[in-house]
Short mmCIF file of N, CA and C in Angstrom, two decimals:
data_model
loop_
_atom_site.label_atom_id
_atom_site.label_comp_id
_atom_site.label_asym_id
_atom_site.label_seq_id
_atom_site.Cartn_x
_atom_site.Cartn_y
_atom_site.Cartn_z
N MET A 28 -3.29 2.03 -20.29
CA MET A 28 -1.89 2.29 -20.57
C MET A 28 -1.69 2.48 -22.07
N ASN A 29 -0.95 3.47 -22.42
CA ASN A 29 -0.67 3.74 -23.82
C ASN A 29 0.82 3.88 -24.06
N CYS A 30 1.25 3.41 -25.18
CA CYS A 30 2.66 3.53 -25.55
C CYS A 30 2.75 3.54 -27.06
N ASN A 31 3.48 4.48 -27.62
CA ASN A 31 3.59 4.54 -29.07
C ASN A 31 5.00 4.23 -29.56
N CYS A 32 5.70 3.40 -28.80
CA CYS A 32 7.07 3.06 -29.17
C CYS A 32 7.13 1.62 -29.65
N GLU A 33 8.30 1.21 -30.07
CA GLU A 33 8.47 -0.13 -30.63
C GLU A 33 8.24 -1.24 -29.61
N LYS A 34 8.22 -0.90 -28.32
CA LYS A 34 8.02 -1.91 -27.30
C LYS A 34 6.57 -2.00 -26.83
N LYS A 35 5.63 -1.43 -27.57
CA LYS A 35 4.26 -1.36 -27.09
C LYS A 35 3.64 -2.74 -26.86
N ALA A 36 4.05 -3.75 -27.61
CA ALA A 36 3.48 -5.08 -27.43
C ALA A 36 3.73 -5.60 -26.01
N ALA A 37 4.89 -5.29 -25.46
CA ALA A 37 5.21 -5.73 -24.10
C ALA A 37 4.77 -4.71 -23.06
N GLU A 38 4.92 -3.43 -23.35
CA GLU A 38 4.65 -2.41 -22.35
C GLU A 38 3.17 -2.16 -22.10
N ASN A 39 2.32 -2.50 -23.04
CA ASN A 39 0.89 -2.27 -22.86
C ASN A 39 0.17 -3.48 -22.30
N THR A 40 0.90 -4.45 -21.81
CA THR A 40 0.30 -5.66 -21.27
C THR A 40 0.36 -5.64 -19.74
N LEU A 41 -0.77 -5.90 -19.10
CA LEU A 41 -0.82 -6.02 -17.65
C LEU A 41 -1.05 -7.47 -17.30
N ALA A 42 -0.24 -8.03 -16.42
CA ALA A 42 -0.40 -9.41 -16.02
C ALA A 42 0.13 -9.59 -14.61
N GLY A 43 -0.42 -10.57 -13.91
CA GLY A 43 0.06 -10.89 -12.58
C GLY A 43 -0.51 -9.98 -11.51
N PRO A 44 -0.04 -10.11 -10.26
CA PRO A 44 -0.56 -9.34 -9.15
C PRO A 44 -0.23 -7.86 -9.27
N ARG A 45 -1.11 -7.03 -8.76
CA ARG A 45 -0.89 -5.59 -8.76
C ARG A 45 -0.42 -5.16 -7.37
N CYS A 46 0.27 -4.05 -7.32
CA CYS A 46 0.67 -3.50 -6.03
C CYS A 46 0.50 -1.99 -6.07
N SER A 47 0.36 -1.39 -4.90
CA SER A 47 0.13 0.04 -4.82
C SER A 47 1.42 0.77 -4.47
N CYS A 48 1.40 2.05 -4.63
CA CYS A 48 2.52 2.92 -4.24
C CYS A 48 3.83 2.53 -4.91
N ARG A 49 3.74 2.05 -6.11
CA ARG A 49 4.91 1.67 -6.90
C ARG A 49 5.73 0.55 -6.28
N ALA A 50 5.20 -0.11 -5.26
CA ALA A 50 5.92 -1.20 -4.62
C ALA A 50 5.70 -2.50 -5.38
N ARG A 51 6.71 -3.33 -5.48
CA ARG A 51 6.59 -4.62 -6.13
C ARG A 51 6.53 -5.71 -5.06
N PRO A 52 5.84 -6.82 -5.33
CA PRO A 52 5.84 -7.93 -4.38
C PRO A 52 7.28 -8.41 -4.16
N ALA A 53 7.56 -8.89 -2.97
CA ALA A 53 8.90 -9.35 -2.64
C ALA A 53 9.37 -10.42 -3.61
N GLY A 54 10.56 -10.27 -4.11
CA GLY A 54 11.15 -11.27 -4.99
C GLY A 54 10.68 -11.21 -6.42
N GLU A 55 9.85 -10.23 -6.78
CA GLU A 55 9.35 -10.16 -8.14
C GLU A 55 9.75 -8.85 -8.80
N CYS A 56 10.24 -8.95 -10.03
CA CYS A 56 10.58 -7.76 -10.81
C CYS A 56 10.63 -8.15 -12.27
N THR A 57 10.04 -7.34 -13.13
CA THR A 57 10.04 -7.66 -14.55
C THR A 57 10.77 -6.60 -15.36
N CYS A 58 11.71 -5.91 -14.74
CA CYS A 58 12.41 -4.84 -15.44
C CYS A 58 13.92 -5.07 -15.40
N ASP A 59 14.64 -4.20 -16.08
CA ASP A 59 16.09 -4.37 -16.16
C ASP A 59 16.81 -3.99 -14.87
N ARG A 60 16.07 -3.50 -13.86
CA ARG A 60 16.70 -3.15 -12.59
C ARG A 60 16.53 -4.26 -11.56
N ALA A 61 16.25 -5.47 -11.99
CA ALA A 61 15.99 -6.57 -11.07
C ALA A 61 17.11 -6.78 -10.07
N GLN A 62 18.35 -6.62 -10.50
CA GLN A 62 19.48 -6.87 -9.60
C GLN A 62 19.45 -5.96 -8.38
N THR A 63 19.02 -4.71 -8.56
CA THR A 63 18.97 -3.81 -7.41
C THR A 63 17.62 -3.84 -6.72
N GLU A 64 16.54 -4.02 -7.49
CA GLU A 64 15.21 -3.94 -6.89
C GLU A 64 14.84 -5.18 -6.10
N ASN A 65 15.43 -6.31 -6.39
CA ASN A 65 15.07 -7.54 -5.69
C ASN A 65 15.97 -7.83 -4.49
N GLN A 66 16.76 -6.86 -4.08
CA GLN A 66 17.59 -7.04 -2.89
C GLN A 66 16.71 -7.07 -1.64
N LYS A 67 17.09 -7.88 -0.68
CA LYS A 67 16.38 -7.91 0.59
C LYS A 67 16.61 -6.60 1.33
N PRO A 68 15.60 -6.07 2.03
CA PRO A 68 15.81 -4.85 2.82
C PRO A 68 16.89 -5.07 3.87
N MET A 69 17.78 -4.08 4.00
CA MET A 69 18.84 -4.16 4.98
C MET A 69 18.85 -2.88 5.80
N GLY A 70 19.44 -2.93 6.96
CA GLY A 70 19.48 -1.75 7.81
C GLY A 70 18.21 -1.63 8.64
N ALA A 71 17.93 -0.41 9.08
CA ALA A 71 16.77 -0.19 9.95
C ALA A 71 15.48 -0.33 9.16
N THR A 72 14.57 -1.12 9.67
CA THR A 72 13.24 -1.24 9.09
C THR A 72 12.21 -0.96 10.16
N CYS A 73 10.97 -0.84 9.78
CA CYS A 73 9.95 -0.50 10.77
C CYS A 73 9.31 -1.76 11.35
N ALA A 74 8.86 -1.67 12.57
CA ALA A 74 8.22 -2.79 13.24
C ALA A 74 6.76 -2.90 12.80
N CYS A 75 6.19 -4.09 12.94
CA CYS A 75 4.79 -4.28 12.59
C CYS A 75 3.91 -3.34 13.41
N GLY A 76 2.95 -2.73 12.75
CA GLY A 76 2.02 -1.85 13.46
C GLY A 76 2.56 -0.48 13.75
N LYS A 77 3.74 -0.15 13.23
CA LYS A 77 4.33 1.14 13.55
C LYS A 77 3.68 2.28 12.78
N ARG A 78 3.21 2.00 11.55
CA ARG A 78 2.55 3.04 10.77
C ARG A 78 1.15 3.30 11.32
N ALA A 79 0.77 4.54 11.25
CA ALA A 79 -0.59 4.90 11.66
C ALA A 79 -1.59 4.31 10.66
N ASP A 80 -2.82 4.05 11.14
CA ASP A 80 -3.85 3.48 10.29
C ASP A 80 -4.08 4.36 9.07
N GLY A 81 -4.03 3.77 7.88
CA GLY A 81 -4.28 4.52 6.66
C GLY A 81 -3.08 5.26 6.11
N SER A 82 -1.94 5.16 6.77
CA SER A 82 -0.77 5.87 6.26
C SER A 82 -0.08 5.06 5.17
N CYS A 83 0.81 5.69 4.43
CA CYS A 83 1.47 5.02 3.32
C CYS A 83 2.86 5.63 3.13
N THR A 84 3.87 4.78 2.92
CA THR A 84 5.21 5.31 2.69
C THR A 84 5.45 5.47 1.20
N CYS A 85 4.70 6.36 0.57
CA CYS A 85 4.93 6.66 -0.83
C CYS A 85 4.65 8.13 -1.09
N GLU A 86 5.09 8.60 -2.26
CA GLU A 86 4.97 10.02 -2.55
C GLU A 86 3.54 10.48 -2.73
N LYS A 87 2.59 9.54 -2.86
CA LYS A 87 1.19 9.93 -3.04
C LYS A 87 0.46 10.14 -1.71
N ALA A 88 1.08 9.79 -0.61
CA ALA A 88 0.45 10.03 0.68
C ALA A 88 0.39 11.53 0.94
N PRO A 89 -0.67 12.01 1.60
CA PRO A 89 -0.83 13.45 1.82
C PRO A 89 0.37 14.10 2.50
N ASP A 90 1.00 13.39 3.43
CA ASP A 90 2.14 13.97 4.15
C ASP A 90 3.48 13.48 3.60
N GLY A 91 3.45 12.86 2.44
CA GLY A 91 4.69 12.29 1.91
C GLY A 91 4.88 10.86 2.36
N GLY A 92 4.18 10.47 3.44
CA GLY A 92 4.17 9.09 3.88
C GLY A 92 5.43 8.61 4.57
N ILE A 93 6.40 9.47 4.78
CA ILE A 93 7.66 9.02 5.36
C ILE A 93 7.70 9.33 6.85
N LEU A 94 7.89 8.31 7.64
CA LEU A 94 8.11 8.50 9.07
C LEU A 94 9.61 8.69 9.27
N PRO A 95 10.02 9.53 10.21
CA PRO A 95 11.45 9.87 10.33
C PRO A 95 12.37 8.69 10.59
N ASP A 96 11.88 7.62 11.22
CA ASP A 96 12.76 6.49 11.52
C ASP A 96 12.51 5.31 10.59
N GLU A 97 11.89 5.55 9.44
CA GLU A 97 11.64 4.50 8.46
C GLU A 97 12.48 4.70 7.21
N ILE A 98 12.72 3.63 6.49
CA ILE A 98 13.33 3.71 5.17
C ILE A 98 12.23 3.51 4.14
N ASP A 99 12.15 4.39 3.17
CA ASP A 99 11.15 4.27 2.12
C ASP A 99 11.73 3.43 0.99
N PHE A 100 11.28 2.18 0.89
CA PHE A 100 11.79 1.27 -0.14
C PHE A 100 11.04 1.42 -1.45
N THR A 101 10.00 2.26 -1.50
CA THR A 101 9.17 2.34 -2.70
C THR A 101 9.79 3.22 -3.77
N THR A 102 10.78 4.03 -3.43
CA THR A 102 11.35 4.94 -4.42
C THR A 102 12.83 4.67 -4.68
N LYS A 103 13.35 3.57 -4.16
CA LYS A 103 14.77 3.27 -4.37
C LYS A 103 15.01 2.89 -5.82
N ALA A 104 16.06 3.43 -6.42
CA ALA A 104 16.39 3.11 -7.82
C ALA A 104 17.22 1.86 -7.89
#
C-alpha cells in the first residue's frame, strides 16, 4: 500500500483481520462511514447454502457475483 498524503502514517498500516471482496467483519469498521456500514442487514437476505460453490457477491466475480434475489452488501455506501 502506498500513500503520499499527510495521512500516510495511518493509511499505510495494516492491522487486524482481513476480509475479501471489500467486505468488513460484522460490527467492525475503521472509517468515517461507520454509522452506515455497521448497520445490521435488513430486508431480504439469502439463505445458507444458496450461493453456488465458489461464487462471490462482489464486483470481482466473473459474473458480477449478484444473484437476482440477493442483496449485495459489499458495495453499499
